[in-house]
Tab-separated table of C-alpha atoms and ligand atoms in Angstrom:
chain	number	residue	atom	x	y	z
A	1	MET	CA	30.311	-15.769	21.033
A	2	ARG	CA	27.332	-14.725	18.947
A	3	SER	CA	26.975	-11.216	17.617
A	4	VAL	CA	24.011	-9.108	18.724
A	5	GLU	CA	22.645	-9.277	15.156
A	6	GLU	CA	22.861	-13.079	15.057
A	7	HIS	CA	21.079	-13.419	18.380
A	8	LEU	CA	18.387	-10.945	17.349
A	9	GLY	CA	17.911	-12.921	14.133
A	10	ALA	CA	17.504	-16.126	16.160
A	11	ALA	CA	15.034	-14.392	18.494
A	12	LEU	CA	12.934	-13.031	15.628
A	13	SER	CA	12.877	-16.429	13.901
A	14	LEU	CA	10.842	-17.736	16.877
A	15	VAL	CA	7.911	-15.370	16.361
A	16	GLY	CA	5.509	-14.023	13.755
A	17	PRO	CA	2.508	-11.693	13.652
A	18	GLY	CA	-0.244	-12.826	16.001
A	19	PRO	CA	-3.755	-13.783	14.845
A	20	VAL	CA	-6.169	-11.050	13.801
A	21	GLU	CA	-9.077	-10.153	16.096
A	22	THR	CA	-11.692	-7.410	15.991
A	23	VAL	CA	-11.687	-4.839	18.764
A	24	ASP	CA	-13.788	-1.783	19.491
A	25	VAL	CA	-12.428	1.272	17.783
A	26	VAL	CA	-12.018	2.999	21.157
A	27	ASP	CA	-9.702	0.194	22.314
A	28	CYS	CA	-7.409	-0.148	19.312
A	29	LEU	CA	-4.851	2.555	20.119
A	30	GLY	CA	-1.302	1.261	19.616
A	31	ARG	CA	-2.418	-1.870	17.786
A	32	VAL	CA	-1.395	-2.811	14.268
A	33	LEU	CA	-4.090	-3.231	11.632
A	34	GLY	CA	-4.609	-6.818	10.493
A	35	ARG	CA	-6.642	-5.797	7.446
A	36	ASP	CA	-6.991	-2.722	5.280
A	37	VAL	CA	-9.668	-0.240	6.282
A	38	VAL	CA	-11.837	0.689	3.291
A	39	ALA	CA	-14.227	3.618	3.610
A	40	ALA	CA	-17.866	2.708	3.034
A	41	ILE	CA	-18.928	6.358	2.872
A	42	ASP	CA	-17.673	9.647	1.511
A	43	LEU	CA	-16.135	12.149	3.917
A	44	PRO	CA	-17.682	14.608	4.281
A	45	PRO	CA	-20.801	12.531	3.599
A	46	TRP	CA	-22.592	15.550	2.093
A	47	ASP	CA	-21.806	19.197	1.240
A	48	ASN	CA	-21.800	21.238	4.441
A	49	SER	CA	-20.926	24.621	5.801
A	50	ALA	CA	-17.400	25.304	7.082
A	51	MET	CA	-18.532	28.427	8.948
A	52	ASP	CA	-21.368	29.917	10.943
A	53	GLY	CA	-22.922	32.362	8.503
A	54	TYR	CA	-25.388	32.629	5.613
A	55	ALA	CA	-25.857	30.200	2.740
A	56	VAL	CA	-26.212	32.214	-0.472
A	57	LEU	CA	-26.337	31.811	-4.245
A	58	VAL	CA	-23.487	34.008	-5.444
A	59	ALA	CA	-25.014	34.737	-8.891
A	60	ASP	CA	-28.166	35.902	-7.141
A	61	LEU	CA	-26.218	38.448	-5.061
A	62	LEU	CA	-24.594	39.912	-8.164
A	63	THR	CA	-27.985	40.597	-9.800
A	64	GLY	CA	-29.825	41.668	-6.666
A	65	PRO	CA	-31.826	44.911	-6.157
A	66	ALA	CA	-29.466	47.931	-6.217
A	67	PRO	CA	-30.890	50.185	-3.453
A	68	ASP	CA	-30.730	47.483	-0.802
A	69	GLY	CA	-27.196	46.448	-1.701
A	70	LEU	CA	-26.660	43.091	-0.013
A	71	VAL	CA	-29.647	43.130	2.309
A	72	ARG	CA	-31.640	39.889	2.034
A	73	ALA	CA	-34.495	38.085	3.749
A	74	VAL	CA	-33.455	35.031	5.803
A	75	CYS	CA	-35.715	32.113	4.798
A	76	THR	CA	-34.731	29.719	7.604
A	77	ASP	CA	-32.066	28.609	10.079
A	78	ILE	CA	-30.123	25.415	9.404
A	79	ALA	CA	-28.296	23.995	12.421
A	80	ALA	CA	-25.878	21.034	12.502
A	81	GLY	CA	-27.961	17.865	12.597
A	82	ASP	CA	-30.869	19.433	10.681
A	83	GLY	CA	-32.247	16.632	8.497
A	84	ARG	CA	-34.694	18.694	6.413
A	85	GLU	CA	-34.244	19.126	2.683
A	86	VAL	CA	-34.063	22.910	2.494
A	87	ARG	CA	-34.247	24.958	-0.709
A	88	VAL	CA	-33.358	28.669	-0.538
A	89	PRO	CA	-35.812	30.687	-2.689
A	90	PRO	CA	-34.326	33.166	-5.183
A	91	GLY	CA	-33.514	36.516	-3.576
A	92	GLN	CA	-33.262	35.011	-0.081
A	93	VAL	CA	-30.550	33.422	2.064
A	94	ALA	CA	-30.450	30.847	4.906
A	95	ARG	CA	-28.726	31.296	8.243
A	96	ILE	CA	-26.460	28.269	8.569
A	97	MET	CA	-24.171	26.798	11.253
A	98	THR	CA	-20.831	25.006	10.925
A	99	GLY	CA	-21.342	21.379	9.905
A	100	ALA	CA	-24.959	21.874	8.776
A	101	PRO	CA	-25.973	20.488	5.344
A	102	MET	CA	-25.813	23.003	2.506
A	103	PRO	CA	-29.321	23.776	1.258
A	104	ALA	CA	-30.296	23.534	-2.405
A	105	GLY	CA	-30.256	26.916	-4.129
A	106	ALA	CA	-27.026	28.052	-2.424
A	107	ASP	CA	-23.388	27.687	-3.449
A	108	ALA	CA	-21.386	29.601	-0.839
A	109	VAL	CA	-21.411	30.611	2.815
A	110	ILE	CA	-20.798	34.175	3.967
A	111	PRO	CA	-19.202	34.139	7.435
A	112	VAL	CA	-21.336	35.788	10.097
A	113	GLU	CA	-18.407	38.117	10.812
A	114	TRP	CA	-18.892	39.830	7.418
A	115	THR	CA	-22.524	40.575	8.147
A	116	ASP	CA	-24.695	42.419	10.644
A	117	GLY	CA	-25.826	39.042	11.999
A	118	GLY	CA	-29.505	39.657	11.165
A	119	VAL	CA	-32.025	36.940	11.980
A	120	GLN	CA	-34.990	37.861	9.755
A	121	VAL	CA	-33.182	40.249	7.413
A	122	VAL	CA	-29.430	40.394	7.026
A	123	ASP	CA	-26.950	42.820	5.519
A	124	LEU	CA	-24.447	40.407	4.036
A	125	GLY	CA	-21.570	42.888	3.734
A	126	ARG	CA	-19.624	41.384	0.822
A	127	VAL	CA	-20.034	38.955	-2.070
A	128	PRO	CA	-18.028	35.724	-1.660
A	129	GLU	CA	-16.478	33.515	-4.327
A	130	PRO	CA	-18.747	30.666	-5.472
A	131	GLY	CA	-17.963	27.624	-3.309
A	132	ALA	CA	-16.506	29.710	-0.468
A	133	ASN	CA	-16.716	28.039	2.953
A	134	VAL	CA	-18.438	24.953	1.601
A	135	ARG	CA	-16.940	21.565	2.503
A	136	ARG	CA	-17.621	19.316	-0.475
A	137	ARG	CA	-18.907	15.781	-0.230
A	138	GLY	CA	-15.983	13.329	-0.623
A	139	GLU	CA	-13.258	15.989	-0.707
A	140	ASP	CA	-11.497	14.263	2.215
A	141	VAL	CA	-12.192	10.569	1.629
A	142	ARG	CA	-14.033	8.754	-1.172
A	143	SER	CA	-16.275	5.771	-0.563
A	144	GLY	CA	-14.375	2.616	-1.596
A	145	GLN	CA	-10.996	4.194	-0.868
A	146	ARG	CA	-8.440	2.290	1.247
A	147	VAL	CA	-7.887	4.769	4.049
A	148	LEU	CA	-5.648	2.707	6.372
A	149	ALA	CA	-3.324	-0.086	5.298
A	150	ALA	CA	-2.884	-3.472	6.970
A	151	GLY	CA	0.360	-3.398	8.957
A	152	SER	CA	0.060	0.241	9.956
A	153	ARG	CA	0.043	1.289	13.573
A	154	ILE	CA	-3.060	2.920	14.991
A	155	GLY	CA	-2.537	6.273	16.665
A	156	PRO	CA	-5.160	8.806	17.715
A	157	ALA	CA	-5.588	10.177	14.167
A	158	GLN	CA	-6.205	6.672	12.792
A	159	VAL	CA	-8.748	5.986	15.552
A	160	GLY	CA	-10.487	9.219	14.542
A	161	LEU	CA	-10.547	8.278	10.865
A	162	ALA	CA	-11.863	4.744	11.481
A	163	ALA	CA	-14.628	6.222	13.628
A	164	ALA	CA	-15.354	8.953	11.053
A	165	VAL	CA	-16.007	6.368	8.345
A	166	GLY	CA	-18.358	4.643	10.757
A	167	LEU	CA	-16.375	1.635	12.000
A	168	GLY	CA	-17.369	0.489	15.472
A	169	GLN	CA	-14.650	-2.172	15.377
A	170	VAL	CA	-11.382	-2.728	13.546
A	171	ALA	CA	-9.328	-5.836	12.753
A	172	VAL	CA	-5.984	-5.787	14.553
A	173	HIS	CA	-3.319	-8.296	15.476
A	174	ARG	CA	-3.823	-9.774	18.907
A	175	ARG	CA	-1.602	-8.467	21.669
A	176	PRO	CA	0.868	-11.183	22.645
A	177	ARG	CA	0.218	-12.631	26.090
A	178	VAL	CA	3.457	-12.659	28.029
A	179	ALA	CA	4.396	-14.469	31.247
A	180	VAL	CA	7.260	-13.096	33.346
A	181	LEU	CA	9.158	-15.340	35.729
A	182	SER	CA	11.763	-14.040	38.206
A	183	THR	CA	14.167	-16.648	39.506
A	184	GLY	CA	16.397	-16.386	42.550
A	185	SER	CA	16.310	-17.617	46.159
A	186	GLU	CA	17.404	-14.153	47.286
A	187	LEU	CA	14.257	-12.459	45.961
A	188	VAL	CA	11.301	-11.159	47.944
A	189	PRO	CA	8.416	-9.120	46.548
A	190	PRO	CA	8.653	-5.338	46.982
A	191	GLY	CA	6.415	-4.159	49.798
A	192	THR	CA	7.378	-7.039	52.104
A	193	PRO	CA	10.092	-7.069	54.823
A	194	LEU	CA	13.647	-7.685	53.663
A	195	GLY	CA	15.667	-10.373	55.475
A	196	ARG	CA	19.396	-10.822	55.587
A	197	GLY	CA	20.835	-11.757	52.176
A	198	GLN	CA	17.594	-10.873	50.422
A	199	ILE	CA	16.819	-8.281	47.757
A	200	PHE	CA	13.560	-7.093	46.297
A	201	ASP	CA	12.492	-8.598	42.991
A	202	SER	CA	12.850	-5.624	40.662
A	203	ASN	CA	13.236	-7.545	37.389
A	204	GLY	CA	9.700	-8.904	37.553
A	205	PRO	CA	8.023	-5.489	37.826
A	206	GLN	CA	10.524	-3.978	35.391
A	207	LEU	CA	9.894	-6.646	32.751
A	208	ALA	CA	6.137	-6.502	33.239
A	209	ALA	CA	6.301	-2.745	32.682
A	210	ALA	CA	8.505	-3.159	29.610
A	211	VAL	CA	6.103	-5.760	28.172
A	212	THR	CA	3.143	-3.449	28.711
A	213	ALA	CA	5.023	-0.453	27.305
A	214	ALA	CA	5.849	-2.496	24.196
A	215	GLY	CA	2.121	-3.045	23.634
A	216	ALA	CA	1.766	-6.623	24.887
A	217	GLU	CA	-0.313	-8.031	27.714
A	218	VAL	CA	1.208	-9.444	30.899
A	219	VAL	CA	-0.790	-12.558	31.731
A	220	ARG	CA	1.296	-13.730	34.630
A	221	THR	CA	4.157	-12.656	36.869
A	222	ALA	CA	5.704	-15.144	39.238
A	223	HIS	CA	8.782	-15.644	41.345
A	224	VAL	CA	10.503	-18.942	42.024
A	225	PRO	CA	13.538	-19.881	44.157
A	226	ASP	CA	16.612	-21.506	42.657
A	227	GLU	CA	15.273	-25.067	42.613
A	228	ALA	CA	15.322	-26.751	39.233
A	229	ASP	CA	12.095	-28.724	39.745
A	230	ALA	CA	10.152	-25.686	40.918
A	231	VAL	CA	11.549	-23.610	38.030
A	232	MET	CA	10.537	-26.226	35.475
A	233	ARG	CA	7.072	-26.591	36.972
A	234	LEU	CA	6.477	-22.856	36.833
A	235	LEU	CA	7.874	-22.579	33.317
A	236	ASP	CA	5.423	-25.228	32.150
A	237	GLU	CA	2.553	-23.434	33.868
A	238	CYS	CA	3.573	-20.134	32.288
A	239	ALA	CA	3.697	-21.709	28.839
A	240	GLU	CA	0.125	-22.939	29.225
A	241	ASP	CA	-1.478	-19.534	28.896
A	242	ALA	CA	1.173	-17.378	27.259
A	243	ASP	CA	2.418	-16.617	23.740
A	244	LEU	CA	5.865	-15.739	25.094
A	245	VAL	CA	7.653	-16.615	28.336
A	246	LEU	CA	10.377	-14.398	29.784
A	247	THR	CA	12.620	-15.326	32.689
A	248	SER	CA	15.360	-13.427	34.472
A	249	GLY	CA	18.315	-14.823	36.387
A	250	GLY	CA	19.865	-18.245	36.582
A	251	VAL	CA	21.539	-18.431	33.176
A	252	SER	CA	25.206	-17.671	33.927
A	253	ALA	CA	27.930	-20.166	34.715
A	254	GLY	CA	27.352	-20.241	38.498
A	255	ALA	CA	26.455	-23.252	40.618
A	256	TYR	CA	22.829	-22.295	41.267
A	257	ASP	CA	21.973	-21.164	37.746
A	258	VAL	CA	18.951	-23.397	37.685
A	259	VAL	CA	17.057	-21.951	34.713
A	260	LYS	CA	19.883	-23.119	32.518
A	261	GLU	CA	20.158	-26.415	34.384
A	262	ALA	CA	16.442	-27.157	34.133
A	263	LEU	CA	16.051	-26.181	30.500
A	264	LEU	CA	19.222	-27.928	29.352
A	265	ALA	CA	17.817	-31.094	30.886
A	266	ARG	CA	14.478	-30.561	29.138
A	267	GLY	CA	15.854	-29.406	25.756
A	268	GLY	CA	14.399	-26.907	23.290
A	269	VAL	CA	16.307	-23.927	24.657
A	270	GLU	CA	19.790	-22.965	23.578
A	271	PHE	CA	22.157	-21.093	25.896
A	272	CYS	CA	24.872	-18.908	24.515
A	273	GLN	CA	27.039	-15.900	25.070
A	274	VAL	CA	26.267	-12.796	23.085
A	275	ALA	CA	29.060	-10.354	22.304
A	276	MET	CA	27.503	-7.479	24.196
A	277	GLN	CA	27.814	-5.685	27.495
A	278	PRO	CA	25.691	-5.828	29.543
A	279	GLY	CA	23.666	-8.945	28.709
A	280	LYS	CA	26.249	-11.559	27.731
A	281	PRO	CA	24.579	-14.778	28.964
A	282	GLN	CA	21.350	-15.441	27.054
A	283	GLY	CA	19.025	-18.335	26.365
A	284	LEU	CA	16.488	-18.701	23.591
A	285	GLY	CA	14.137	-21.410	22.434
A	286	SER	CA	10.703	-22.898	22.964
A	287	LEU	CA	8.716	-24.645	25.641
A	288	GLY	CA	6.611	-26.864	23.433
A	289	THR	CA	5.413	-24.331	20.879
A	290	VAL	CA	5.774	-21.265	23.103
A	291	PRO	CA	8.870	-19.119	22.594
A	292	VAL	CA	10.931	-18.561	25.719
A	293	VAL	CA	13.669	-16.024	26.339
A	294	THR	CA	15.831	-16.480	29.420
A	295	LEU	CA	17.456	-13.199	30.331
A	296	PRO	CA	20.379	-12.722	32.704
A	297	GLY	CA	19.650	-11.577	36.258
A	298	ASN	CA	21.283	-8.208	36.636
A	299	PRO	CA	18.644	-5.490	36.315
A	300	VAL	CA	20.490	-3.416	33.700
A	301	SER	CA	21.237	-6.575	31.689
A	302	VAL	CA	17.524	-7.333	31.799
A	303	PHE	CA	16.684	-3.818	30.634
A	304	VAL	CA	19.173	-3.844	27.754
A	305	SER	CA	18.414	-7.399	26.601
A	306	PHE	CA	14.692	-6.719	26.650
A	307	GLU	CA	15.254	-3.612	24.578
A	308	VAL	CA	17.562	-5.271	22.067
A	309	PHE	CA	15.927	-8.709	21.674
A	310	VAL	CA	12.528	-8.998	23.346
A	311	ARG	CA	10.918	-5.726	22.335
A	312	PRO	CA	11.484	-6.460	18.618
A	313	MET	CA	9.943	-9.930	19.173
A	314	ILE	CA	6.868	-8.399	20.795
A	315	ARG	CA	6.580	-5.798	18.052
A	316	THR	CA	6.767	-8.563	15.448
A	317	MET	CA	3.987	-10.469	17.235
A	318	LEU	CA	1.924	-7.272	17.304
A	319	GLY	CA	2.212	-7.182	13.509
A	320	ALA	CA	4.415	-4.081	13.358
A	321	THR	CA	6.684	-3.598	10.381
A	322	GLN	CA	9.161	-1.343	12.166
A	323	VAL	CA	10.145	-3.497	15.121
A	324	GLN	CA	13.112	-1.460	16.359
A	325	ARG	CA	13.044	1.948	17.918
A	326	PRO	CA	14.665	4.605	15.751
A	327	TRP	CA	18.438	4.736	16.054
A	328	VAL	CA	19.722	8.302	16.005
A	329	GLU	CA	23.120	9.972	15.923
A	330	ALA	CA	24.350	12.239	18.701
A	331	VAL	CA	27.548	13.907	19.826
A	332	VAL	CA	28.841	12.271	22.978
A	333	GLY	CA	29.836	14.630	25.799
A	334	SER	CA	32.612	12.618	27.441
A	335	PRO	CA	35.121	9.903	26.436
A	336	LEU	CA	34.008	6.260	26.544
A	337	ARG	CA	35.819	2.954	26.982
A	338	SER	CA	34.247	-0.181	25.612
A	339	PRO	CA	35.381	-3.812	25.916
A	340	ALA	CA	37.095	-5.279	22.842
A	341	GLY	CA	34.938	-7.582	20.755
A	342	ARG	CA	31.658	-6.738	22.504
A	343	ARG	CA	28.974	-4.234	21.598
A	344	GLN	CA	28.524	-2.024	24.597
A	345	PHE	CA	25.254	-0.382	25.478
A	346	VAL	CA	25.974	2.680	27.589
A	347	ARG	CA	23.243	4.517	29.467
A	348	GLY	CA	22.863	8.088	28.317
A	349	LYS	CA	20.713	11.176	28.418
A	350	LEU	CA	19.809	12.921	25.191
A	351	GLY	CA	19.974	16.674	24.845
A	352	SER	CA	20.738	19.273	22.225
A	353	ASP	CA	23.354	21.874	21.509
A	354	GLY	CA	21.734	24.183	18.978
A	355	PRO	CA	20.754	21.968	16.034
A	356	ARG	CA	23.055	19.130	17.165
A	357	ARG	CA	21.729	16.273	19.220
A	358	THR	CA	23.955	15.451	22.186
A	359	VAL	CA	24.166	12.530	24.580
A	360	THR	CA	25.615	12.560	28.092
A	361	VAL	CA	26.947	9.338	29.599
A	362	ILE	CA	25.029	8.444	32.771
A	363	GLY	CA	26.519	6.264	35.514
A	364	GLY	CA	29.104	3.508	35.177
A	365	PRO	CA	29.087	0.245	33.221
A	366	GLY	CA	28.041	-1.941	36.205
A	367	SER	CA	24.955	-3.941	35.292
A	368	HIS	CA	23.505	-3.613	38.806
A	369	LEU	CA	23.272	0.213	38.580
A	370	LEU	CA	19.511	0.782	38.508
A	371	GLY	CA	19.788	4.256	40.034
A	372	SER	CA	21.632	5.662	37.041
A	373	LEU	CA	19.547	3.610	34.590
A	374	SER	CA	16.491	5.442	35.834
A	375	GLN	CA	18.179	8.777	35.043
A	376	SER	CA	18.796	7.829	31.414
A	377	ASP	CA	16.553	7.977	28.369
A	378	ALA	CA	18.859	6.522	25.760
A	379	LEU	CA	21.301	3.692	25.113
A	380	ILE	CA	24.535	4.528	23.323
A	381	SER	CA	25.518	1.587	21.126
A	382	VAL	CA	29.297	1.272	20.797
A	383	PRO	CA	30.169	-1.235	18.032
A	384	ALA	CA	32.072	-4.385	19.005
A	385	ASP	CA	35.209	-3.305	17.139
A	386	GLU	CA	35.461	0.106	18.842
A	387	GLU	CA	37.272	0.295	22.152
A	388	HIS	CA	36.938	3.979	22.824
A	389	CYS	CA	35.125	7.130	21.786
A	390	SER	CA	36.389	10.636	22.417
A	391	ALA	CA	34.294	13.536	23.660
A	392	GLY	CA	32.776	15.161	20.569
A	393	ASP	CA	32.542	11.907	18.540
A	394	VAL	CA	29.282	11.094	16.822
A	395	VAL	CA	27.761	7.921	18.294
A	396	THR	CA	24.694	5.818	17.532
A	397	VAL	CA	21.952	6.041	20.137
A	398	ILE	CA	18.676	4.239	20.771
A	399	ASP	CA	16.209	6.928	21.787
A	400	LEU	CA	14.102	5.197	24.430
A	401	THR	CA	11.478	7.917	24.296
A	402	GLU	CA	10.666	7.123	20.643
A	403	ASN	CA	8.351	4.174	20.155
A	404	GLY	CA	8.703	3.815	16.401
A	405	ARG	CA	5.866	3.417	13.904
B	501	AMP	P1	21.926	-14.422	38.324
B	501	AMP	O1	22.015	-14.269	36.860
B	501	AMP	O2	20.745	-15.207	38.776
B	501	AMP	O3	23.203	-14.915	38.908
B	501	AMP	O4	21.703	-12.950	38.900
B	501	AMP	C1	22.650	-11.931	38.684
B	501	AMP	C2	22.431	-10.803	39.652
B	501	AMP	O5	21.143	-10.248	39.436
B	501	AMP	C3	22.447	-11.213	41.106
B	501	AMP	O6	23.075	-10.183	41.843
B	501	AMP	C4	20.996	-11.328	41.475
B	501	AMP	O7	20.759	-11.140	42.838
B	501	AMP	C5	20.392	-10.234	40.633
B	501	AMP	N1	19.003	-10.546	40.325
B	501	AMP	C6	18.546	-11.707	39.814
B	501	AMP	N2	17.219	-11.688	39.667
B	501	AMP	C7	16.822	-10.480	40.127
B	501	AMP	C8	15.543	-9.863	40.229
B	501	AMP	N3	14.439	-10.486	39.858
B	501	AMP	N4	15.496	-8.607	40.733
B	501	AMP	C9	16.631	-7.966	41.099
B	501	AMP	N5	17.853	-8.485	40.999
B	501	AMP	C10	17.958	-9.744	40.530
B	502	MG	MG1	20.179	-16.072	40.417
């Protein structure tokens, strides 16, 4: 049997970062940058007011006429978007709004709250420090500066920055196009009547959702009965317009395990047993040049094997540097038994006990137990050489709510 690490290594060796394409900045959320983003402008692009108030020359206020204190004539209003070149004459001030360009002849902004709010004449209230409430050109970002690095993941803040420096489009790695094939003569699509001996195809929708959640694009979902010719025909069709083909079912040692049968006859895909539970029977290889992963049929095996092997492949294709979700430590609430020599992935629910992170075991080890899977948000990873954990032990957990960078 192969270890989980060996199989993951083999899976990752089949893929690399996808080609770089340019996409509109509004559509690049979750993508990974294919090239550095270099600012072509300063941010802010020019000195501007951080407050609604009055633009003043501080030195001028200190030498102003004594009887009037800080009462000054307002020479003009400057609103955000005002493109005029304004100069404030000595002894006067300008009423200015947040984000409006600082006029010449002023070096600070007095917030309107300090003043009587006058429109033609204003009592300014207090003298500010020079530079107060002025946002300086380039204090955030300098023109020519690398503001986002190739390989970094784009979140909302990065979208905002790219837009702020004026980029309508950014260069990102293409989203892998993934085809999902469910195999099994017992399967019917959800939403249709269920006959005797039939079950609904849940792996197809589950895998499609997992592919989408990982940031890739589902280009095709299909279902095929356990007939080797039909399976091979569909696999070939899937490989035509996909960067990655995923199948579920038909890879164990049973008589009608036709995915294995068909692909062993064709070649290019290796079938093996991985020392894990669930998810022991696995297949990995290529259809022509397109990587293919054949997952076992049980829904929890599909979930766990996708998480452990396929998601890191997709993340690699997306160009991500951190391809795994963060693994965290938590105190387990109840004892656990795990099979000797196999890494067990146990469904769990994360919580906290004061500052300590806790994890509660959810459901049993059966790999058909979708009900309890849907109640869990974590996978406890029990190493192959550990056969039991006691309540209160610290265990390693994959937090399924954390997407990673
Ligand atoms: P197999 O690996 O094909 O022998 O399938 C193992 C178990 O998973 C069987 O109980 C199948 O009925 C079930 N199974 C296979 N494919 C699916 C699917 N697409 N949706 C739900 N259950 C499935
Ligand atoms: Mg089957």
